[in-house]
Coordinates of C-alpha atoms and ligand atoms in Angstrom, one line a residue:
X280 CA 0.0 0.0 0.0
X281 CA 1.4 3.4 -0.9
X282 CA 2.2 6.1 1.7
X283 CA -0.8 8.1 0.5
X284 CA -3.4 5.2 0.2
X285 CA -2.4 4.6 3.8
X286 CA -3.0 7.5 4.7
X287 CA -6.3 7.8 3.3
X288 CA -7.1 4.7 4.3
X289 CA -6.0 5.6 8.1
X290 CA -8.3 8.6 7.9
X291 CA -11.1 6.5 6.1
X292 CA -11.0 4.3 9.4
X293 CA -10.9 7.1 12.2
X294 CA -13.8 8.8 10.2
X295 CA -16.1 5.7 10.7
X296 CA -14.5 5.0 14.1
X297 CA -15.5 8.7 15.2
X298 CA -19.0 9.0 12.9
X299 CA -19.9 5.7 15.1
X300 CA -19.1 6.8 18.4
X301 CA -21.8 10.0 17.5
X302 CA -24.8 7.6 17.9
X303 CA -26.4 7.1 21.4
X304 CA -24.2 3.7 22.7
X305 CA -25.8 3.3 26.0
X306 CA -28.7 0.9 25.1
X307 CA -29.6 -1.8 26.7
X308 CA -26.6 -4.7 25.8
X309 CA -27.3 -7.9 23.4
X310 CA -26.2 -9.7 26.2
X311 CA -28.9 -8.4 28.4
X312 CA -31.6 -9.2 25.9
X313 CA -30.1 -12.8 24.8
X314 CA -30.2 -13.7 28.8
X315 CA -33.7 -12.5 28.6
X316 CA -34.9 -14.5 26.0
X317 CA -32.8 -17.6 27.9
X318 CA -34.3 -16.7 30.9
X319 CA -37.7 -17.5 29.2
X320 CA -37.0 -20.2 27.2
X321 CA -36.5 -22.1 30.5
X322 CA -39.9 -21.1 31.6
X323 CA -41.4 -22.5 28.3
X324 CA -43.5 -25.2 28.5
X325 CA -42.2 -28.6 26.6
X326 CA -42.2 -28.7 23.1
X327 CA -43.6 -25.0 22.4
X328 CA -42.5 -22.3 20.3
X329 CA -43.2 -18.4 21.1
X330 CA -44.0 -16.6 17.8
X331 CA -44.0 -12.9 19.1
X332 CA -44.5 -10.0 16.4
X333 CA -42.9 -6.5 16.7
X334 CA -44.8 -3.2 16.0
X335 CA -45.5 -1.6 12.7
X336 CA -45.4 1.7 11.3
X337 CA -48.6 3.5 11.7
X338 CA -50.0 5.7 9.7
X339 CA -51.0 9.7 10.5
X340 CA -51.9 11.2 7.3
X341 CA -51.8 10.8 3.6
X342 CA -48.0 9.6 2.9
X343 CA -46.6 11.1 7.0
X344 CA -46.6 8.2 9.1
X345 CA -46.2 8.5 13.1
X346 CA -42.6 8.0 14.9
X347 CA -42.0 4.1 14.7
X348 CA -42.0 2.9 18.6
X349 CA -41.0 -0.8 19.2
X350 CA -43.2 -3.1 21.1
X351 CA -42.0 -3.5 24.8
X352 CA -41.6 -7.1 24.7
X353 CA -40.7 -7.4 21.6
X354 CA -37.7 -5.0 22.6
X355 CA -36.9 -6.6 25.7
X356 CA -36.6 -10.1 24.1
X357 CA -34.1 -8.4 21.0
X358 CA -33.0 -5.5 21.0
X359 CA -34.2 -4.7 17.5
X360 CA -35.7 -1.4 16.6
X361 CA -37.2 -1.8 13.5
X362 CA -40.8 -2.7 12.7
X363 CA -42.0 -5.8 11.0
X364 CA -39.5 -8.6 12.3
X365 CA -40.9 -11.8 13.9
X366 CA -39.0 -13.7 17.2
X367 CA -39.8 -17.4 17.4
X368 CA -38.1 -18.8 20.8
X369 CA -38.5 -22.8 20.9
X370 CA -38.4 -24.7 24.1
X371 CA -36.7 -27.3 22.5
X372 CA -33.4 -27.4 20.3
X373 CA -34.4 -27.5 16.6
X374 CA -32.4 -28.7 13.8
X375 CA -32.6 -27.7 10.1
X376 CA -31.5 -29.9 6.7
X377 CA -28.2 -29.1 7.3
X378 CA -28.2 -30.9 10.9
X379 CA -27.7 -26.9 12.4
X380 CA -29.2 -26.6 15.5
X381 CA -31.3 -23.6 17.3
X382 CA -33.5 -22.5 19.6
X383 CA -33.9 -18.9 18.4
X384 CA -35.0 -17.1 15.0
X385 CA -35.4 -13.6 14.6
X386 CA -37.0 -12.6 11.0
X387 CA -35.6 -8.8 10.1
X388 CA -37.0 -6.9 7.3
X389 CA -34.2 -7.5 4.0
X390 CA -31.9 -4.8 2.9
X391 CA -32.9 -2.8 0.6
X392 CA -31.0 0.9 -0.7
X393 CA -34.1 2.5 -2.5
X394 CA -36.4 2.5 1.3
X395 CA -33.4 2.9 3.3
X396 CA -32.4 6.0 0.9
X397 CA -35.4 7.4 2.1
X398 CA -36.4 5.9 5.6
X399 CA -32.8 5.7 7.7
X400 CA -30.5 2.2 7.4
X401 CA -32.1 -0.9 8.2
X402 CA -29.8 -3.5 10.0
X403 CA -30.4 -6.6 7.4
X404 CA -29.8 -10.0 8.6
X405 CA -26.3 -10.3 8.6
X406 CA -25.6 -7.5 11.1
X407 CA -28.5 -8.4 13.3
X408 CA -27.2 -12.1 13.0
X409 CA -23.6 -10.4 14.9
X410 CA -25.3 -7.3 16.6
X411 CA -28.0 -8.7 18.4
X412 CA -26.5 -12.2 19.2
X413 CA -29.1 -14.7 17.5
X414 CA -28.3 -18.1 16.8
X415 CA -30.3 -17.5 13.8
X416 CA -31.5 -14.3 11.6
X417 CA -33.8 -14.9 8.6
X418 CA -35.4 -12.3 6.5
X419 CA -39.1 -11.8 6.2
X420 CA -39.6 -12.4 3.0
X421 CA -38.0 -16.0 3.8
X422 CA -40.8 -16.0 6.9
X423 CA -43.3 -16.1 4.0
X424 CA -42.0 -18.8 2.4
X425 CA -40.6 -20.8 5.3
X426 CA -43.5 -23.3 5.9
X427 CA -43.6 -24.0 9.5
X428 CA -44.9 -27.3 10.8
X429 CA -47.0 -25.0 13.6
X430 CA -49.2 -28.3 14.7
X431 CA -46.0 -30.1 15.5
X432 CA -45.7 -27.9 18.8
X433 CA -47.8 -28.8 21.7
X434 CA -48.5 -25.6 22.8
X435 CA -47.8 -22.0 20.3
X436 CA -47.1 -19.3 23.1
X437 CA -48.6 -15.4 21.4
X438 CA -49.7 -12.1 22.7
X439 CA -53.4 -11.6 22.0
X440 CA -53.5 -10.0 18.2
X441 CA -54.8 -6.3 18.5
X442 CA -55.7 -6.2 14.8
X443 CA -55.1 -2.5 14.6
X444 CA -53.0 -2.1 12.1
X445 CA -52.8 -2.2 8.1
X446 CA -51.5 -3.8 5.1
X447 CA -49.4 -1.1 3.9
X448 CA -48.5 -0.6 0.4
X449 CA -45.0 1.2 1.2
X450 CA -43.3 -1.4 2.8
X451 CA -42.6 -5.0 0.9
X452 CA -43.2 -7.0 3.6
X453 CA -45.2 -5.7 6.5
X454 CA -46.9 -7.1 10.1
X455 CA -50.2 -7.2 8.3
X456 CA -48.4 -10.0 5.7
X457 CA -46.4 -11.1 8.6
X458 CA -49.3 -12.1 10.8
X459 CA -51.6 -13.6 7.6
X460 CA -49.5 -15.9 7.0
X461 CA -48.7 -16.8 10.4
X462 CA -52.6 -17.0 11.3
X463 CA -52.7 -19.0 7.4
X464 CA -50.3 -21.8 8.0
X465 CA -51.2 -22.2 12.1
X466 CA -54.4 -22.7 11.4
X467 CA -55.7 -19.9 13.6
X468 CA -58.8 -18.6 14.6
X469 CA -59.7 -16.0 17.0
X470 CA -62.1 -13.7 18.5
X471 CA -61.5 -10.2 16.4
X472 CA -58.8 -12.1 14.9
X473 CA -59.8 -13.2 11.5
X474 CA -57.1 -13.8 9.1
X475 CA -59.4 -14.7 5.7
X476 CA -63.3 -14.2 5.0
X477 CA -63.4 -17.6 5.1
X478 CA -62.9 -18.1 8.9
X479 CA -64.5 -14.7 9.5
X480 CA -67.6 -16.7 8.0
X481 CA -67.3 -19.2 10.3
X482 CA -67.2 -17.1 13.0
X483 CA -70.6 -15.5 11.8
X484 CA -72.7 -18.2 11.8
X485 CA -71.0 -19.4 15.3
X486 CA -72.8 -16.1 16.3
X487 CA -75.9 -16.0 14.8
X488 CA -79.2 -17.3 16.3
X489 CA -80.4 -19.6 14.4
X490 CA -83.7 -17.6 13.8
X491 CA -81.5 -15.2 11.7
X492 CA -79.6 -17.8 10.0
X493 CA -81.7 -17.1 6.5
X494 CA -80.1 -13.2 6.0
X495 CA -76.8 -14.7 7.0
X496 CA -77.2 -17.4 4.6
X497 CA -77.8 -14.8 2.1
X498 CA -75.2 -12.6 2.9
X499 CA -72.7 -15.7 2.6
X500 CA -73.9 -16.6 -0.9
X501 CA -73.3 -13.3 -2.5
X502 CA -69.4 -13.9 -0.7
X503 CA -69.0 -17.3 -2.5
X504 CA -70.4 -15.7 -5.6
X505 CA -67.9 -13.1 -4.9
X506 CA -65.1 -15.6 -4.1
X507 CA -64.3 -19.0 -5.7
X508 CA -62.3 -19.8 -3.1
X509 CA -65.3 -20.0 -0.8
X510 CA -67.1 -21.7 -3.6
X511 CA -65.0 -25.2 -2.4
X512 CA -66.3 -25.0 1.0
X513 CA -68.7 -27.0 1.5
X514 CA -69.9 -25.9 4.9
X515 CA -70.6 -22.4 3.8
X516 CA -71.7 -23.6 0.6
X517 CA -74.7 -25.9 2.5
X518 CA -75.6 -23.4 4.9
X519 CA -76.2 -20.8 2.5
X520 CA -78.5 -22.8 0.5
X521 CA -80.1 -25.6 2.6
X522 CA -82.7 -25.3 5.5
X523 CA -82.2 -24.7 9.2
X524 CA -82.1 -27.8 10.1
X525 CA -78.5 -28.1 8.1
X526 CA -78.1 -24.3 9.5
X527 CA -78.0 -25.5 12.9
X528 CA -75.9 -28.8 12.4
X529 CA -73.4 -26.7 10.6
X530 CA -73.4 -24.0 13.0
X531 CA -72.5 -26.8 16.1
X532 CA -70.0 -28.2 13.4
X533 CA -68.2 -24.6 13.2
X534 CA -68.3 -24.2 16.7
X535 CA -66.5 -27.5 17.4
X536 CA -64.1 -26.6 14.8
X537 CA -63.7 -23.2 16.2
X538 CA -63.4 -24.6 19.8
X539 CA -60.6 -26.6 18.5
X540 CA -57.0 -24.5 19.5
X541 CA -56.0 -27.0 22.1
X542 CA -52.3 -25.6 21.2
X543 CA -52.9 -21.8 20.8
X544 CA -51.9 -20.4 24.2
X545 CA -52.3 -16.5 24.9
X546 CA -51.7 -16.3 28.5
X547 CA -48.4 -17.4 29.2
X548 CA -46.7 -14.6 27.3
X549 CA -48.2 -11.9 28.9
X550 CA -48.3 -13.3 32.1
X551 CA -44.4 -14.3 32.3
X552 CA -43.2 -11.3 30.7
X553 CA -44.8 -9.3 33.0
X554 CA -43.0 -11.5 36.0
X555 CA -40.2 -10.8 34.3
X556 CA -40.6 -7.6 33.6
X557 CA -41.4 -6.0 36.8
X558 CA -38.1 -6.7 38.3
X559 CA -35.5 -4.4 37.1
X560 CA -32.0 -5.9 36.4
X561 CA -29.3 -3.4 37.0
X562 CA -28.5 -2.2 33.3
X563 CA -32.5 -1.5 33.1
X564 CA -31.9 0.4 36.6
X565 CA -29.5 2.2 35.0
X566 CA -31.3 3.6 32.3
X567 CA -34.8 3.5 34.4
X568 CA -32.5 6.2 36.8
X569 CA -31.6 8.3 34.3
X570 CA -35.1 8.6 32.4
X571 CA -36.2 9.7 35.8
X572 CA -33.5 12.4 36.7
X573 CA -34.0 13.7 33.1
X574 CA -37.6 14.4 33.8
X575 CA -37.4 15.9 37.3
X576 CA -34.5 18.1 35.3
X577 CA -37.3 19.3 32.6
X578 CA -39.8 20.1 36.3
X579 CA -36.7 22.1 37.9
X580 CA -36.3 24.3 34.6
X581 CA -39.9 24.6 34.3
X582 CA -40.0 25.8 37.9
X583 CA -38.3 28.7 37.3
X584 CA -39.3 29.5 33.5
X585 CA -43.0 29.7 34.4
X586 CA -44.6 32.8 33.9
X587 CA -48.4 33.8 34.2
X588 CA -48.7 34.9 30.5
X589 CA -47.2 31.7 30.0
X590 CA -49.3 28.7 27.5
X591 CA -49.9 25.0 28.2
X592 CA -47.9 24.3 24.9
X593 CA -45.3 26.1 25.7
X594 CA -44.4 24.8 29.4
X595 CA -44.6 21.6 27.8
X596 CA -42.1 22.6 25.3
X597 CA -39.5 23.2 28.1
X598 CA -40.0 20.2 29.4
X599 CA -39.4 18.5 26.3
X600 CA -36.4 20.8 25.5
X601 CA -34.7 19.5 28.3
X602 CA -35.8 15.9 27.5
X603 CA -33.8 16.5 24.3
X604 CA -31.4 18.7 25.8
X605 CA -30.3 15.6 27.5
X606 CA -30.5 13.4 24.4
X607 CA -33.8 11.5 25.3
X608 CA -35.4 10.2 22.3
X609 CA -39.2 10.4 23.1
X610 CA -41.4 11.6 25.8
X611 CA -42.9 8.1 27.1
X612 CA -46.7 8.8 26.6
X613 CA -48.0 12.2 25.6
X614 CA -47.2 15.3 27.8
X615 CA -49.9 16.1 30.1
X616 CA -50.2 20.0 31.1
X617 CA -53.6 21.3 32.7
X618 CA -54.4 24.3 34.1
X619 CA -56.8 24.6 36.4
X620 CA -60.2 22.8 35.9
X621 CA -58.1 21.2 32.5
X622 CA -55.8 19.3 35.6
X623 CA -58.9 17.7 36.1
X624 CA -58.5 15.8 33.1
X625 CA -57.0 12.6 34.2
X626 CA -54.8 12.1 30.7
X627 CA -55.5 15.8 29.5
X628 CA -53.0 16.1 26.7
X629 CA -54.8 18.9 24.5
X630 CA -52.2 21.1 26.4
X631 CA -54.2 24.5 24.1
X632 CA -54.8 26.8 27.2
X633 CA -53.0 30.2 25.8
X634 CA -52.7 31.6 29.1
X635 CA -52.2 30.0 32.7
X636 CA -52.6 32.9 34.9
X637 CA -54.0 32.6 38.9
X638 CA -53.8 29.2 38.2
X639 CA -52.2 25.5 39.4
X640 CA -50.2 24.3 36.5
X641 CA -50.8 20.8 36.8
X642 CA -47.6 18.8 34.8
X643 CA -47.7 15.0 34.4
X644 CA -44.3 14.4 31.7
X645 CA -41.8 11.7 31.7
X646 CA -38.6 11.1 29.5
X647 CA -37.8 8.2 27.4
X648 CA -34.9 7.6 27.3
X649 CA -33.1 4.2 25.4
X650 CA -36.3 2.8 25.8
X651 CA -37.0 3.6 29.7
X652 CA -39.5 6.0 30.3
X653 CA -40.4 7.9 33.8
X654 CA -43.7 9.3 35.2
X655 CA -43.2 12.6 37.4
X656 CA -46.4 14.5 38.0
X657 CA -45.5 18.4 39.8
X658 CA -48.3 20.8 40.2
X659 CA -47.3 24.5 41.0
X660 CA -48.8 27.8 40.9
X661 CA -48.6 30.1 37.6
X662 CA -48.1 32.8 39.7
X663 CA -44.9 31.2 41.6
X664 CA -47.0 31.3 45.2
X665 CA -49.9 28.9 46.3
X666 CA -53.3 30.5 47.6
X667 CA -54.8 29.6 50.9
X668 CA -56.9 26.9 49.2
X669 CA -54.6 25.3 46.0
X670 CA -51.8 24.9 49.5
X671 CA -54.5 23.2 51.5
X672 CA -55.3 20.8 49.0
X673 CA -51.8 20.7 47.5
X674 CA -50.4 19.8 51.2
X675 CA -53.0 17.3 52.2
X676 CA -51.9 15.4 48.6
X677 CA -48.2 15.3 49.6
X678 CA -49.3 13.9 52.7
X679 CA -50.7 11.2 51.3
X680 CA -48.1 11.0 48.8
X681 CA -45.6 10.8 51.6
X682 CA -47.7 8.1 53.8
X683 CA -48.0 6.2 50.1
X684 CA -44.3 6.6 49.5
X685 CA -43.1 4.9 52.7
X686 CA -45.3 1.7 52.0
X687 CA -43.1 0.7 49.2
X688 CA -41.6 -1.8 51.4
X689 CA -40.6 -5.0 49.8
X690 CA -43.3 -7.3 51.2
X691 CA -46.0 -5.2 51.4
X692 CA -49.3 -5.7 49.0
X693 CA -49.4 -3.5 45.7
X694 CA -52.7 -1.9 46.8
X695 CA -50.8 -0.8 50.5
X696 CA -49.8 2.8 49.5
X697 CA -52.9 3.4 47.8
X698 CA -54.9 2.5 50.6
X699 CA -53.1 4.4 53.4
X700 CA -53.4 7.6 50.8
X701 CA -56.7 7.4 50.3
X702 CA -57.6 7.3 54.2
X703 CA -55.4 10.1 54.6
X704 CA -57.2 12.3 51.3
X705 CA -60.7 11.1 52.3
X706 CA -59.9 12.4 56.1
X707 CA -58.4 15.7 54.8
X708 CA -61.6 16.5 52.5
X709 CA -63.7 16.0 55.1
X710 CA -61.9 18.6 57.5
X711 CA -61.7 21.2 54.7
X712 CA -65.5 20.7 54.2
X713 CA -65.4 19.4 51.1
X714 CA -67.3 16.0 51.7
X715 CA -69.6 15.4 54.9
X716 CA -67.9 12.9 56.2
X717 CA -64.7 10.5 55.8
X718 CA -66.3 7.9 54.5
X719 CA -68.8 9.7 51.7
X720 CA -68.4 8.5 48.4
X721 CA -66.5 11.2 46.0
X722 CA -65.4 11.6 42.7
X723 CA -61.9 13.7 44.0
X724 CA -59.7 11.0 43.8
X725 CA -60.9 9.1 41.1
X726 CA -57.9 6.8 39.8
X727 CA -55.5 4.4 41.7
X728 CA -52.2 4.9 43.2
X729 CA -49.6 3.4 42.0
X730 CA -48.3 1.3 38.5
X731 CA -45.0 0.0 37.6
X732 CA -42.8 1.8 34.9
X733 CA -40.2 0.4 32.5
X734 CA -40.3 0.1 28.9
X735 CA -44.0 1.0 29.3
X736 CA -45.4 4.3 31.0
X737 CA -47.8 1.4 32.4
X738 CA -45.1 -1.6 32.8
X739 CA -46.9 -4.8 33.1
X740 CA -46.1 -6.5 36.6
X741 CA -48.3 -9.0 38.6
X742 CA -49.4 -6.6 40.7
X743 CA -49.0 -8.9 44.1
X744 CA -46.5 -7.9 46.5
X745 CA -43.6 -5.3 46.0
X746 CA -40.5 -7.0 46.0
X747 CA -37.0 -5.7 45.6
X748 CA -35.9 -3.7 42.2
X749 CA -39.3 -3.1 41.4
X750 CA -39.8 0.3 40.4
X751 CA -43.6 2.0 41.0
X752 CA -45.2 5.1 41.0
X753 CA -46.9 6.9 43.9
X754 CA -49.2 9.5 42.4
X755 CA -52.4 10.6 44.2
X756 CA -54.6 13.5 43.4
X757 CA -57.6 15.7 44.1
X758 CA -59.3 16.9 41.5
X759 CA -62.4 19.3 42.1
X760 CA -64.0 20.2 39.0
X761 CA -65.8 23.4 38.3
X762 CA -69.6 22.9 39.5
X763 CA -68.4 20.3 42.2
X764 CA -71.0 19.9 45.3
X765 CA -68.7 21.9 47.3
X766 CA -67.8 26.0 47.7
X767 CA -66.7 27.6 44.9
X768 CA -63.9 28.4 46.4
X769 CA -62.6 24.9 45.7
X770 CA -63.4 25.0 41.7
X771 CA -60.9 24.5 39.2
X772 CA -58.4 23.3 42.2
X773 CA -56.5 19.8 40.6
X774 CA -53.3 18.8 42.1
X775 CA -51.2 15.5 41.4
X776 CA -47.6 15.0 42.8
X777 CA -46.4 11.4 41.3
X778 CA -42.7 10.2 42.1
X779 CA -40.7 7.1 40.9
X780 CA -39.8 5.2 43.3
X781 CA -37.3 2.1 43.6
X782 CA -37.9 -0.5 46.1
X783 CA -34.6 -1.7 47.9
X784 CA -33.8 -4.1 51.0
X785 CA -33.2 -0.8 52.9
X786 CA -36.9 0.7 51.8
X787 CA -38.1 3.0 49.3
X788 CA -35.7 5.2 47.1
X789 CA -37.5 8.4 46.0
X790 CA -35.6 8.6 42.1
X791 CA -37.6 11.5 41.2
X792 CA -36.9 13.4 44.5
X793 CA -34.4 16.4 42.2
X794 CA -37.7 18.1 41.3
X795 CA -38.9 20.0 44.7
X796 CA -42.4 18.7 46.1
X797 CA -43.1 20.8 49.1
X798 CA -44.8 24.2 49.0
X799 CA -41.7 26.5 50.1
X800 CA -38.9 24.4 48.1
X801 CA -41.3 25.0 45.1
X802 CA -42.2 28.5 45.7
X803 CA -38.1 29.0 46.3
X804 CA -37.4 27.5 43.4
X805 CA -39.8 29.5 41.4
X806 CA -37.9 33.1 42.7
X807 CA -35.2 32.0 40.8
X808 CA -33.8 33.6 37.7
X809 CA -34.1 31.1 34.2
X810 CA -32.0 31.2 31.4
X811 CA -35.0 31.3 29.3
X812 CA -36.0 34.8 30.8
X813 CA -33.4 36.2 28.0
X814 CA -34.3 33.6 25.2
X815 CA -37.0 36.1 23.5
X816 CA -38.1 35.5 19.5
X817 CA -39.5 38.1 17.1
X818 CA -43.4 38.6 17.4
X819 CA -44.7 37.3 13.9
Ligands
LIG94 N1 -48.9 9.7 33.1 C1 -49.9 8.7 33.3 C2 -49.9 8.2 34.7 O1 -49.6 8.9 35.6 O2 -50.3 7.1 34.9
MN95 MN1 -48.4 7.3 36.6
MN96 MN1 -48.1 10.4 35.3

């Protein structure tokens, strides 16, 4: 090689080296997700394969579609965020013609220049074969032509199929041809889940009374005029043109036939990845921690940026700012910021209020970050001080937060913090006069206490007992609605505080605990100057 080709080539390499390193490296690892999917290939039943489908591009308008977000599990179980793959874990060591063995297949969407010109690389199966550590990487296309033996398996593990998406004409092979021909050559039927007319037939005459089988029967013989295909069944074919009696023999027939998925199975998926999932291992911690910190970060700034003449929109562009600021890809469910009576919108994410003046700012935002997303709720007052009535209320919340907060105990029942926070808000309404007694039935405090977080805003867990690295929210409120049976004076009052909190041998850990919850760290926090005071744009 020549001095100058050297050279060049020497840069060539610290270019890529450098470009590389200026992409986000602190996902979770392969290792962690190949342990994962080891960790519940042991808890597999015999002889079963788990076909679990990723997410899909959906679409927003005309030719924009909406920012791709991998399913959960999906994610947890790879690593690969891309839409329209297929994961197949087996329980049992397969072996192909060539005498290779696996238990593991991930399916990955082909290469392809022209769509990745225009849509961002894709990973292609060799790379996701080295990346993501799979035994075994296949392309979709070949997922289509693969023919699976699915009745082989004594059980087929799934997630329930939510049938919301479409067969998209942009993409070559999508989740809507993905699941087709999964549903096609397993033979499956399902409620809401029907992958040809043919067994969406069937399901119609399993639901209609026999006393309207005769429309029915009509309707199905305009479909097999429609349809050749249909033409060969002879099922449909009799009961659209013989009698009842046949009607109802065929209708028990298709019910049998229907009641037949001995080796379909849609509970243990969600029911072990949700064991699995509510414990945090440390590298989830990790980024779980830093999700959190980020968001009370975006509440600190906001805390001193708010300003009466200030919008909903625009406090939760702070937030947001700093979410990015920090290099968080995605807030974790849409931002929530209600002012006044719009705080007493449980998930109010219209966020139009132009003005917040004299009123509690109500901010319920969390982070994503590589995947992890946080939950911190902070109401303060646009004006930077509480009234006499939004601190009563606001106080008697944080003292049921607090009460809810020291619950977390590993050991304790899931429903335990809720419980002792609702005695305590209950109590405190009645002594402000609010309701007539303690134990009056209210609307104030109309949602539950606590959910776990993770990969979801809403993590799935079992919900039993809280048991070390779990990590939980603590979030009550009182809402009081304009028109409430109660003085005025209360109206338009809504106040949430909701912290993230880690539950550890030594008791709970408060991770949101940088963004100020009590009425004078708030109100000192809001004296202070903010760097956004000076960030002014031309009026338009
Ligand atoms: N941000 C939704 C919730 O608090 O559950
Ligand atoms: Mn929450
Ligand atoms: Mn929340």
């Amino acid at each position: 090689m020549s001095y100058q080709r050297y050279i060049v080539s020497l840069c060539t390499l610290v270019f890529v080296q450098w470009s590389a390193a200026q992409v986000p490296k602190d996902f979770l690892s392969a290792t962690f997700h190949k342990n994962r999917r080891a960790e519940l290939r042991k808890k597999m039943p015999a002889n079963s394969v788990a076909v679990i489908f990723s997410n899909t591009m959906r679409n927003r308008a005309n030719d924009v579609d909406y920012v791709f977000h991998q399913d959960p599990n999906f994610y947890y179980l790879t690593g690969f965020r891309e839409p329209n793959a297929v994961l197949m874990l087996f329980s049992d060591m397969q072996q192909d013609n060539a005498g290779q063995r696996y238990n593991e297949l991930l399916y990955v969407p082909k290469k392809d220049p022209r769509y990745e010109l225009w849509n961002g690389k894709r990973l292609g199966m060799k790379v996701a074969k080295k990346q993501l550590l799979f035994d075994r990487v296949r392309t979709t296309e070949q997922f289509l032509t693969d023919s699976w033996q699915f009745n082989r398996f004594k059980k087929i593990l799934l997630f329930k199929f939510q049938d919301d998406f479409r067969n998209s004409m942009r993409s070559s092979v999508d989740l809507y041809d993905l699941v087709v021909h999964f549903k096609n050559s397993a033979n499956y039927v399902g409620r809401r889940t029907l992958p040809t007319s043919k067994q969406q037939l069937y399901q119609l005459i399993r639901a209609t009374p026999i006393e309207n089988a005769a429309s029915v029967a009509q309707y199905i013989g305009r479909k097999i005029n429609e349809d050749a295909t249909l033409a060969k069944d002879s099922l449909l074919v009799t009961y659209s043109t013989k009698e009842v009696a046949f009607q109802k023999e065929i209708r028990s027939k298709v019910r049998q036939m229907l009641a037949v998925q001995g080796n379909f199975d849609h509970q243990f998926l969600p029911r072990t990845m949700a064991t699995m999932r509510e414990i945090k291992r440390p590298e989830e911690l990790t980024l779980l921690r830093k999700a959190i910190r980020i968001s009370a970060m975006g509440q600190v700034e906001v805390m001193k940026a708010m300003k009466p003449n200030m919008s909903e929109t625009e406090i939760q562009g702070i937030h947001e700012f700093v979410y990015k600021k920090y290099g968080a890809e995605y807030e974790g469910y849409p931002s929530i910021v209600g002012a006044g009576n719009n705080g007493c919108i449980l998930h109010y994410i219209e966020n139009s209020k132009t003005k917040v003046a004299g009123e509690l700012v109500l901010m319920d935002l969390g982070a994503e970050y590589r995947g992890y997303t946080a939950d911190v709720t902070r109401t303060i007052p646009a004006s930077g001080k509480f009234s006499v009535e939004q601190k009563a209320i606001y106080e008697l919340v944080l003292k049921a937060q607090n009460a809810g907060i020291a619950q977390c105990v590993a050991g304790n029942p899931f429903w335990k913090s809720g419980e002792v926070a609702r005695a305590i808000i209950n109590k405190g309404l009645f002594e402000l006069g609010i309701i007539d007694h303690p134990d009056t039935k209210h609307q104030y405090f109309p949602h539950g206490t606590s959910h776990h977080i993770g990969l979801d805003v809403h993590d799935p867990g079992n919900y039993n007992n809280f048991e070390v690295n779990m990590v939980v929210t603590v979030e009550p409120g009182v809402y009081i609605p304009n028109g409430s049976p109660c003085d005025k004076k209360w109206w338009g009052i809504a106040v949430r505080i909701e912290d993230d909190i880690l539950i550890t041998k030594e008791g709970p850990v408060n991770l949101s605990d940088e963004a100020p919850r009590t009425v004078e760290a708030i109100e000192k926090l809001m004296r202070k100057e903010s760097v956004l005071n000076q960030f002014k744009l031309p009026k338009l």
